[in-house]
PDB file of C-alpha atoms in Angstrom:
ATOM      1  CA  UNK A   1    -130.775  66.412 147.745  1.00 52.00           C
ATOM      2  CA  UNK A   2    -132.209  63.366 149.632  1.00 59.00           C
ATOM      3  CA  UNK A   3    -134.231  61.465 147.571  1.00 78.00           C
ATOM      4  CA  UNK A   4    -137.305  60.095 149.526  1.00 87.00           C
ATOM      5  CA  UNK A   5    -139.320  57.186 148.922  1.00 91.00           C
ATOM      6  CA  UNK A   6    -142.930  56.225 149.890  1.00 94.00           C
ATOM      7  CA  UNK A   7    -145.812  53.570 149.176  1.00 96.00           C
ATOM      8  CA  UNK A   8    -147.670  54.792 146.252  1.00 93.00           C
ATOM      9  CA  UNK A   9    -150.787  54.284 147.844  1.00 96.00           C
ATOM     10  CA  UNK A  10    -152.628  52.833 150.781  1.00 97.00           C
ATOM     11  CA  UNK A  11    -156.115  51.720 151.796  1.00 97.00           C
ATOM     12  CA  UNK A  12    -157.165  51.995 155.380  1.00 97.00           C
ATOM     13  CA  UNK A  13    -160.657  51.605 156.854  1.00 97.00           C
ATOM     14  CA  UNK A  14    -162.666  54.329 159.361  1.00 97.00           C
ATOM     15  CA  UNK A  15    -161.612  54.426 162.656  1.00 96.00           C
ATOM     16  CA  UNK A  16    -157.896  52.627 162.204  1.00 97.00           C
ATOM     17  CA  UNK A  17    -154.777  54.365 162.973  1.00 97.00           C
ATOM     18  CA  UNK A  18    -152.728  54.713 159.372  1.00 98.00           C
ATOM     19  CA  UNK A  19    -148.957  54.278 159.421  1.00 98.00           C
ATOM     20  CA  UNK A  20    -147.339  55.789 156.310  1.00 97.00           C
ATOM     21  CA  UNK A  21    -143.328  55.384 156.447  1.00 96.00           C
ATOM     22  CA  UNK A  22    -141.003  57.273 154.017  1.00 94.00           C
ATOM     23  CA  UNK A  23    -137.363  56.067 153.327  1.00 94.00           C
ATOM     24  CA  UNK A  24    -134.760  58.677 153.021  1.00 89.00           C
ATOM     25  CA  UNK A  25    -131.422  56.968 153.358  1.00 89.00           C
ATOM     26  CA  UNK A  26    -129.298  59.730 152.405  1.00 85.00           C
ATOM     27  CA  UNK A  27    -130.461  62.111 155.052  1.00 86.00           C
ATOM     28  CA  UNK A  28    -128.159  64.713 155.810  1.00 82.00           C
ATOM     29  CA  UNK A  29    -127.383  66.296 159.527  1.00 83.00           C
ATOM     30  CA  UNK A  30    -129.062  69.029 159.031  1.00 79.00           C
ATOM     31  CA  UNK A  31    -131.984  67.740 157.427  1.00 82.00           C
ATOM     32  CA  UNK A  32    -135.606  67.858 158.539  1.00 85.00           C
ATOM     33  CA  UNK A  33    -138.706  66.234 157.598  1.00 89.00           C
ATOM     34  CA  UNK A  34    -141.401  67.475 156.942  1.00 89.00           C
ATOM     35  CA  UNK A  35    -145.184  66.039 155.901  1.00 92.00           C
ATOM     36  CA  UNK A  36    -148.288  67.895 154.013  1.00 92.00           C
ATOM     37  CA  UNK A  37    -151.348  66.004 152.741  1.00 95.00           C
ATOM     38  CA  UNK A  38    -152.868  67.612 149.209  1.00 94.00           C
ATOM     39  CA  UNK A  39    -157.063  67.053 149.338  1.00 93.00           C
ATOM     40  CA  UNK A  40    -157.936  66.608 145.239  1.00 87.00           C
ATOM     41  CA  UNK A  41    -158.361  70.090 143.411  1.00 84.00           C
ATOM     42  CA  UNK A  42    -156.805  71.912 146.209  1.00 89.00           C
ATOM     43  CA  UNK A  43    -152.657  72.880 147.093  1.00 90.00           C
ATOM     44  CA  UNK A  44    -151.077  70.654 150.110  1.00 90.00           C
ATOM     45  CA  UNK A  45    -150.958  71.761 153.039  1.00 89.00           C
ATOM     46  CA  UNK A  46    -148.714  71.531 156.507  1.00 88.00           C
ATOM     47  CA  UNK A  47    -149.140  68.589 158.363  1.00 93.00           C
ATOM     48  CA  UNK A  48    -146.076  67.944 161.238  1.00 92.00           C
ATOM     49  CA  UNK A  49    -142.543  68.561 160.680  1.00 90.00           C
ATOM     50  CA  UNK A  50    -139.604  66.755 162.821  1.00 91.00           C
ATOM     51  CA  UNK A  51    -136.025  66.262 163.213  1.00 90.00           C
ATOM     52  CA  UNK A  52    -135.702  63.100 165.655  1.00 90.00           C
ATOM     53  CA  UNK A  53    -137.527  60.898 167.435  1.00 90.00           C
ATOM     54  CA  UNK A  54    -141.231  61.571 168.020  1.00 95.00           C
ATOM     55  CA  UNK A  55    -143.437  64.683 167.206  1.00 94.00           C
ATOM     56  CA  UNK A  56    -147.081  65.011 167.989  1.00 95.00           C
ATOM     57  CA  UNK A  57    -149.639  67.937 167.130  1.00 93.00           C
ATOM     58  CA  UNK A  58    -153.261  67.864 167.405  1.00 92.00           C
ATOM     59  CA  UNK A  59    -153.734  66.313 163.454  1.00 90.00           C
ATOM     60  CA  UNK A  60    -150.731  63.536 163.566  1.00 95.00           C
ATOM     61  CA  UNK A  61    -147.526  62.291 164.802  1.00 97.00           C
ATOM     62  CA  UNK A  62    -144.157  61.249 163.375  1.00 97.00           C
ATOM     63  CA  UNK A  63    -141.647  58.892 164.182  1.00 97.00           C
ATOM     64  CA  UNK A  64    -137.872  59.107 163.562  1.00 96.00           C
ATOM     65  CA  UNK A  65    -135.333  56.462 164.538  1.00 96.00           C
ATOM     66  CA  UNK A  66    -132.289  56.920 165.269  1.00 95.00           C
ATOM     67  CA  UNK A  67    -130.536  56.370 162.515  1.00 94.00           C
ATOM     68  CA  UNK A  68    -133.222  58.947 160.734  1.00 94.00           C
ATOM     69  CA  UNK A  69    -132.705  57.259 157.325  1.00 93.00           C
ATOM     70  CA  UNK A  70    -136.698  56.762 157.437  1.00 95.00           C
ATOM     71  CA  UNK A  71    -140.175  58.146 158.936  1.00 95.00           C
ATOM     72  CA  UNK A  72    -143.141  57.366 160.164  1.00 97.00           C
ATOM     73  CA  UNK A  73    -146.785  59.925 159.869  1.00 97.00           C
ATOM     74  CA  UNK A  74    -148.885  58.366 161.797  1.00 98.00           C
ATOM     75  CA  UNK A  75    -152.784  59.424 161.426  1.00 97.00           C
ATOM     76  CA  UNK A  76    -155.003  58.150 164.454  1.00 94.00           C
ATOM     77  CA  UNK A  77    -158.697  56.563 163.785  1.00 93.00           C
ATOM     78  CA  UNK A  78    -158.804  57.905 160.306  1.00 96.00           C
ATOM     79  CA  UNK A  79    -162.359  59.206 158.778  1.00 96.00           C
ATOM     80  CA  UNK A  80    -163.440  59.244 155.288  1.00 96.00           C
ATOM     81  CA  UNK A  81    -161.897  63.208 155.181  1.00 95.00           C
ATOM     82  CA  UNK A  82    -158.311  61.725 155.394  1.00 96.00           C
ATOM     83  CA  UNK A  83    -158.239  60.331 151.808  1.00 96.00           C
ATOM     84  CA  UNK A  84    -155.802  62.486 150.252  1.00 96.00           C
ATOM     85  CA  UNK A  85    -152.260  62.192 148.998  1.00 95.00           C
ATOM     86  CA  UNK A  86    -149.239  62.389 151.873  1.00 96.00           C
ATOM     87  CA  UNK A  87    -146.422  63.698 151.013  1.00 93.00           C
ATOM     88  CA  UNK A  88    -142.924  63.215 153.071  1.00 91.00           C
ATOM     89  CA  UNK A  89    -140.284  66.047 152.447  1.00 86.00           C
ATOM     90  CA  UNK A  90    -136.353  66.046 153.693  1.00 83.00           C
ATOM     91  CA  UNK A  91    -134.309  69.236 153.463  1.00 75.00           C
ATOM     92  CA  UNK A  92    -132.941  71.780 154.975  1.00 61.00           C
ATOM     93  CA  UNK A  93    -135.621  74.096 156.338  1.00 51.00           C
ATOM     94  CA  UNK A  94    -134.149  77.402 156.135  1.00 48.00           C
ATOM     95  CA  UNK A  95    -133.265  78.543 152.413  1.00 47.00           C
ATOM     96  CA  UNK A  96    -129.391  78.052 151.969  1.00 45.00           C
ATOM     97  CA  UNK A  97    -129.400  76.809 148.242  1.00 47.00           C
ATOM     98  CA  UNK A  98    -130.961  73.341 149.344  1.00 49.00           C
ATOM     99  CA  UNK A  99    -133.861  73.110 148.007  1.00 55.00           C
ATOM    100  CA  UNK A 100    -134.929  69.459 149.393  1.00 53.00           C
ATOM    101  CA  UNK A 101    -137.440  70.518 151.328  1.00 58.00           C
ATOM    102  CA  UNK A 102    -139.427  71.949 148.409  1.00 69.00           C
ATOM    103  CA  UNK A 103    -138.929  68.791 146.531  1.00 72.00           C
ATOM    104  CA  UNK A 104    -142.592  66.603 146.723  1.00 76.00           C
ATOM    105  CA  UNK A 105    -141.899  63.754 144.964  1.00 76.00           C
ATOM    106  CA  UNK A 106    -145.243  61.557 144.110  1.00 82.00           C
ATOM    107  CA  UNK A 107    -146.431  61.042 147.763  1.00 92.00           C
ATOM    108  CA  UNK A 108    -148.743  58.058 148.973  1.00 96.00           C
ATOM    109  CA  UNK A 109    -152.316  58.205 148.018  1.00 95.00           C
ATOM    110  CA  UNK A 110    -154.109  56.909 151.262  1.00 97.00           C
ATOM    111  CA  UNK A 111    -158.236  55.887 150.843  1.00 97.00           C
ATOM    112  CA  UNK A 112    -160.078  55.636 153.906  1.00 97.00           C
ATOM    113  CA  UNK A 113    -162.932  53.236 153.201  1.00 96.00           C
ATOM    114  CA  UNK A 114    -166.410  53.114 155.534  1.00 95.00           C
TER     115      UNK A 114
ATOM    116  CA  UNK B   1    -157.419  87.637 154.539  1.00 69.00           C
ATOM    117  CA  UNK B   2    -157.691  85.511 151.250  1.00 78.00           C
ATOM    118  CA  UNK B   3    -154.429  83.570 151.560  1.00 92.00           C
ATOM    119  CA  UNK B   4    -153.202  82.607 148.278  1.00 95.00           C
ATOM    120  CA  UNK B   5    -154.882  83.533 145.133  1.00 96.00           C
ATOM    121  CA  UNK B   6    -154.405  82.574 141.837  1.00 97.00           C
ATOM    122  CA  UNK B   7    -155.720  84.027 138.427  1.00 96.00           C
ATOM    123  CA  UNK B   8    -157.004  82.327 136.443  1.00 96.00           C
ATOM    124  CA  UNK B   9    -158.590  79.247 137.424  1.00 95.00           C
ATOM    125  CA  UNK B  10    -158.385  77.565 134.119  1.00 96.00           C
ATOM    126  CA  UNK B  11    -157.520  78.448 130.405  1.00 96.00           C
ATOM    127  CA  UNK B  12    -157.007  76.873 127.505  1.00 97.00           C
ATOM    128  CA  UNK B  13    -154.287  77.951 125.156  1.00 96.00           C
ATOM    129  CA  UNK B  14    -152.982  76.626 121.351  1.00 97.00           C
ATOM    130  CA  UNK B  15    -149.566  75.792 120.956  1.00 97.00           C
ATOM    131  CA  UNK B  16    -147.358  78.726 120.706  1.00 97.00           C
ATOM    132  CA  UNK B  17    -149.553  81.259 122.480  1.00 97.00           C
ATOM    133  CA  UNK B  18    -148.300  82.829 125.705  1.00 96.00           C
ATOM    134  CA  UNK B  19    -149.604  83.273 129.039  1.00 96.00           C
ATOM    135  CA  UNK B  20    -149.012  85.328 132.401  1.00 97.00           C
ATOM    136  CA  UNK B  21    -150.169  83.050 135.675  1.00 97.00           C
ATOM    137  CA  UNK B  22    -150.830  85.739 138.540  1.00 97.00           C
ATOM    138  CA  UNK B  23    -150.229  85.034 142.239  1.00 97.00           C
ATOM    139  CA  UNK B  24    -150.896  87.028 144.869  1.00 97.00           C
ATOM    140  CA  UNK B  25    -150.514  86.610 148.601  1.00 97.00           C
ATOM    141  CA  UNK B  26    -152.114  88.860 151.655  1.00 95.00           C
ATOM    142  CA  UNK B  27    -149.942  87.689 154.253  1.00 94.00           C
ATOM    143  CA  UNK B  28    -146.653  89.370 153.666  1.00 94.00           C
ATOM    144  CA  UNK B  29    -144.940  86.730 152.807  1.00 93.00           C
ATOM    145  CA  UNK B  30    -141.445  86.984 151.686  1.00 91.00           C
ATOM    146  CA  UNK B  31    -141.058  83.598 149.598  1.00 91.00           C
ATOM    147  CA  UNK B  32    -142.862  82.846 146.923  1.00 93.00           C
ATOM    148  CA  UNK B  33    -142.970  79.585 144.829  1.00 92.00           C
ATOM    149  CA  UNK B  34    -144.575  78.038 141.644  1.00 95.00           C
ATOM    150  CA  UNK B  35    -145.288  74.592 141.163  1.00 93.00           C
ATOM    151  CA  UNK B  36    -146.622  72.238 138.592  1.00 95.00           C
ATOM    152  CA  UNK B  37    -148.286  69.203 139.186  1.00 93.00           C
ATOM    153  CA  UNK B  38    -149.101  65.944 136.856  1.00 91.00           C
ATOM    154  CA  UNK B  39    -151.019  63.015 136.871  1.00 83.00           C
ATOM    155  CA  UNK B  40    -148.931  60.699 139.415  1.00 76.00           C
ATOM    156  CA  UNK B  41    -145.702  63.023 139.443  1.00 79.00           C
ATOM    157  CA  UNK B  42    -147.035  64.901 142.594  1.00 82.00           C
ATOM    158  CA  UNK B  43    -145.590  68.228 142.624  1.00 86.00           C
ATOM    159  CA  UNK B  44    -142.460  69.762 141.279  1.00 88.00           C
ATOM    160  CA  UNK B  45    -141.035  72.918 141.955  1.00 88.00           C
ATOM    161  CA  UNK B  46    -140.591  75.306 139.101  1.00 92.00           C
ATOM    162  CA  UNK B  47    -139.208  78.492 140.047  1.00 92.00           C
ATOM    163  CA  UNK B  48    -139.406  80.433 143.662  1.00 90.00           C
ATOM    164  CA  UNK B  49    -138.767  83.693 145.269  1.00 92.00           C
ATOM    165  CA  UNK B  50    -136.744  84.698 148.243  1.00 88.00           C
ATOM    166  CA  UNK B  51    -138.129  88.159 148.148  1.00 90.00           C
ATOM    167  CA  UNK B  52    -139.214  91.380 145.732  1.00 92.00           C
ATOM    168  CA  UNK B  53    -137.530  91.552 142.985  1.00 91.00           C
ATOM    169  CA  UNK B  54    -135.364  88.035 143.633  1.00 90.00           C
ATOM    170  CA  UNK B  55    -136.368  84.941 141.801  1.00 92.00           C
ATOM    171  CA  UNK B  56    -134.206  81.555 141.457  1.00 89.00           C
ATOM    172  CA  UNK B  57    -134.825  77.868 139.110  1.00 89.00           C
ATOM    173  CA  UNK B  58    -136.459  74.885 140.875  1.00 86.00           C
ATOM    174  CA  UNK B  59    -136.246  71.612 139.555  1.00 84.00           C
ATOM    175  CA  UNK B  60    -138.303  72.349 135.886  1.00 91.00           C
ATOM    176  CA  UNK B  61    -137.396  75.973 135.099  1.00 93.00           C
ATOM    177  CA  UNK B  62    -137.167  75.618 131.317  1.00 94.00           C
ATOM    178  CA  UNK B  63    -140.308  77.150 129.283  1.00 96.00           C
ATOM    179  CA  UNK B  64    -140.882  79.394 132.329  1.00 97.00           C
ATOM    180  CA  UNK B  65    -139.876  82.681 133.344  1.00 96.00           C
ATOM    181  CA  UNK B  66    -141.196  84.356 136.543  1.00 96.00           C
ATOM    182  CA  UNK B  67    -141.141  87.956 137.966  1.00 96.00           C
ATOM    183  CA  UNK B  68    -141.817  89.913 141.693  1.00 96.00           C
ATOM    184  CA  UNK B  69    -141.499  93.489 141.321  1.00 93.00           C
ATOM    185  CA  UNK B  70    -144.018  93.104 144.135  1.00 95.00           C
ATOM    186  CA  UNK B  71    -143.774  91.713 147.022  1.00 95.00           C
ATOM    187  CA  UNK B  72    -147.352  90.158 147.427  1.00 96.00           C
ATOM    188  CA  UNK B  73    -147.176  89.102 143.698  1.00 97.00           C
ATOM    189  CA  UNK B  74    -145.529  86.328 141.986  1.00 97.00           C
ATOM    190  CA  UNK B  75    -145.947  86.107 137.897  1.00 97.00           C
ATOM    191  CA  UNK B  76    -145.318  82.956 135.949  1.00 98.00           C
ATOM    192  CA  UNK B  77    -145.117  83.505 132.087  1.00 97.00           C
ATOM    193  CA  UNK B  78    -145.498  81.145 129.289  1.00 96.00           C
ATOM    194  CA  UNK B  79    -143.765  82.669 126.233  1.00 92.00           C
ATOM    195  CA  UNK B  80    -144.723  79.998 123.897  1.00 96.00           C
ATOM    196  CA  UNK B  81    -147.026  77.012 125.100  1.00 96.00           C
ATOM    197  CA  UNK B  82    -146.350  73.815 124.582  1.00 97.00           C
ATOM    198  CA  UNK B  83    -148.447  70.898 124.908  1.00 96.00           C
ATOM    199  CA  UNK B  84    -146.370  69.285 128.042  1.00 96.00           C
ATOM    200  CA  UNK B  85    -147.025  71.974 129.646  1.00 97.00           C
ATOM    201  CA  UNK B  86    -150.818  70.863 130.107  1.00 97.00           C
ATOM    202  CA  UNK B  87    -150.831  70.086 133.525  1.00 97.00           C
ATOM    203  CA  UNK B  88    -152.101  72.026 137.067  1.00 96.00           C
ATOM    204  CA  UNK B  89    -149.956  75.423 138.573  1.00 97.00           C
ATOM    205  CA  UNK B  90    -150.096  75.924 141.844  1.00 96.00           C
ATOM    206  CA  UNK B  91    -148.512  79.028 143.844  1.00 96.00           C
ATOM    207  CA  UNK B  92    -147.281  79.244 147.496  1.00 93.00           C
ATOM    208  CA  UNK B  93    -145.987  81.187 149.759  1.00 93.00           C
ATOM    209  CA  UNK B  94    -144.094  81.026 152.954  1.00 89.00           C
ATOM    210  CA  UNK B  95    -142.262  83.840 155.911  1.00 85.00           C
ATOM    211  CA  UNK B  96    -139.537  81.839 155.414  1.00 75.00           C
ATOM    212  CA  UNK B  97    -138.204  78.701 155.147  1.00 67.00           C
ATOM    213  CA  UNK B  98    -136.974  78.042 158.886  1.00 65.00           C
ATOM    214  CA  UNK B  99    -138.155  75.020 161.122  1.00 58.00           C
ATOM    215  CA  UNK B 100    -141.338  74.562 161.442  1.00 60.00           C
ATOM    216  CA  UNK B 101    -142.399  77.399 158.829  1.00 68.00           C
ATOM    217  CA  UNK B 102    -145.104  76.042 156.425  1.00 78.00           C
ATOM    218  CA  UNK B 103    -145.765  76.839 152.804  1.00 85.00           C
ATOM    219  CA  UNK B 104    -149.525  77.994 152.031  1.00 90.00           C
ATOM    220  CA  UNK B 105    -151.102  77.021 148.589  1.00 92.00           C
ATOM    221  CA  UNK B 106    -152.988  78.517 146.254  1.00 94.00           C
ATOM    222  CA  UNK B 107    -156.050  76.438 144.404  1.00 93.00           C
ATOM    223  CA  UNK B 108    -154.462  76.027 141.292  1.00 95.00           C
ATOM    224  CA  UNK B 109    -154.778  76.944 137.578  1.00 96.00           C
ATOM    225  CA  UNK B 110    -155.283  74.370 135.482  1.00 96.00           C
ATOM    226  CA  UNK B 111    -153.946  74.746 132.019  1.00 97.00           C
ATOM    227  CA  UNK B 112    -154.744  72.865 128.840  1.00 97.00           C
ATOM    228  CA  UNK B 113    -152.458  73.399 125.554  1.00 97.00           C
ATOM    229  CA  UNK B 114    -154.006  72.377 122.682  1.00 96.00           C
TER     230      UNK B 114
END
């Protein structure tokens, strides 16, 4: 399974643009990545999910270099609602016996300060 | 359409009791997963379900057992409660696990063993 590893937490101010990066060195080929943010006393949820280079949906946007042993959620102009936990997953997304992309690991807990 | 539900919100148990966690899903999902998450281990995957009557170990199985004889269900028992297993249960569930697919979350259970 690749083991992923992220900041433990961040602090951020309204209205900046947050970069969390997540190193996964041993990425395999057919590995994805995938992000979900977890609000406190509630389950994570989906945030953006990519396999190379740069991915962009109406919440966020990741970055994947080439070499894909890291990545980058990017969260633009951040509000007081986007202090939650991030979480970066790397696995195989269709069920195969790999279960890395269920695997959360401790995430980064990001506080968005007025 | 309720999502994910989970039953009960909180209970307390004394060591050696046992317990049945209920999930249940309106979506017609065909995976189904438990997790349990601890203060600053983020989440970890304890069993899951690749459809009715089909269940498979995640990365803590022991002290758990799990059942689906439906398919909108998902049961986690606790035959004999210990005290590390205080912590908060959450259930998801998922079509599938191919790109881009996302896993929806319950609001947790959280457990106390006394």
């Amino acid at each position: 399974l690749a083991k992923t590893t992220q900041p433990i937490s961040m602090d951020s101010y309204e209205g900046q643009e947050v970069n969390i990066t997540c190193s996964h060195n041993n990425i395999a080929t057919n590995d994805y990545i995938t992000w979900y943010q977890q609000f406190p006393s509630q389950g994570p949820r989906f945030i953006i999910q990519g396999y190379k280079t740069k991915v962009t949906n109406e919440v966020a946007s990741l970055f994947i270099p080439a070499d894909r042993k890291s990545s980058t959620l990017s969260l633009p102009r951040v509000s007081l609602s986007d202090t939650a936990v991030y979480y970066c997953l790397v696995g195989v997304p269709n069920y195969g016996g790999s279960q890395g992309n269920l695997i959360f690991g401790k995430g980064t807990k990001l506080s968005v300060k007025p | 359409n309720a999502g994910v539900t989970q039953t009960p919100k909180f209970r307390v148990l004394k060591t050696g009791q046992s317990m049945t966690l209920l999930c249940a899903q309106d979506m017609n999902h065909e995976y189904m997963y438990w997790y349990r998450q601890d203060p600053g281990m983020g989440l970890r995957l304890i069993h899951y379900s690749v459809g009715e009557g089909t269940t498979a170990k995640g990365e803590v199985p022991d002290g758990y057992n799990v059942s689906r004889l439906k398919k909108q269900n998902f049961l986690l028992g606790l035959e004999s409660a210990a005290p590390s297993q205080t912590s908060v249960y959450f259930c998801a569930s998922s079509y599938s696990l191919d790109l881009g697919e996302t896993q929806y979350f319950g609001p947790g259970t959280r457990l106390l063993v006394l």
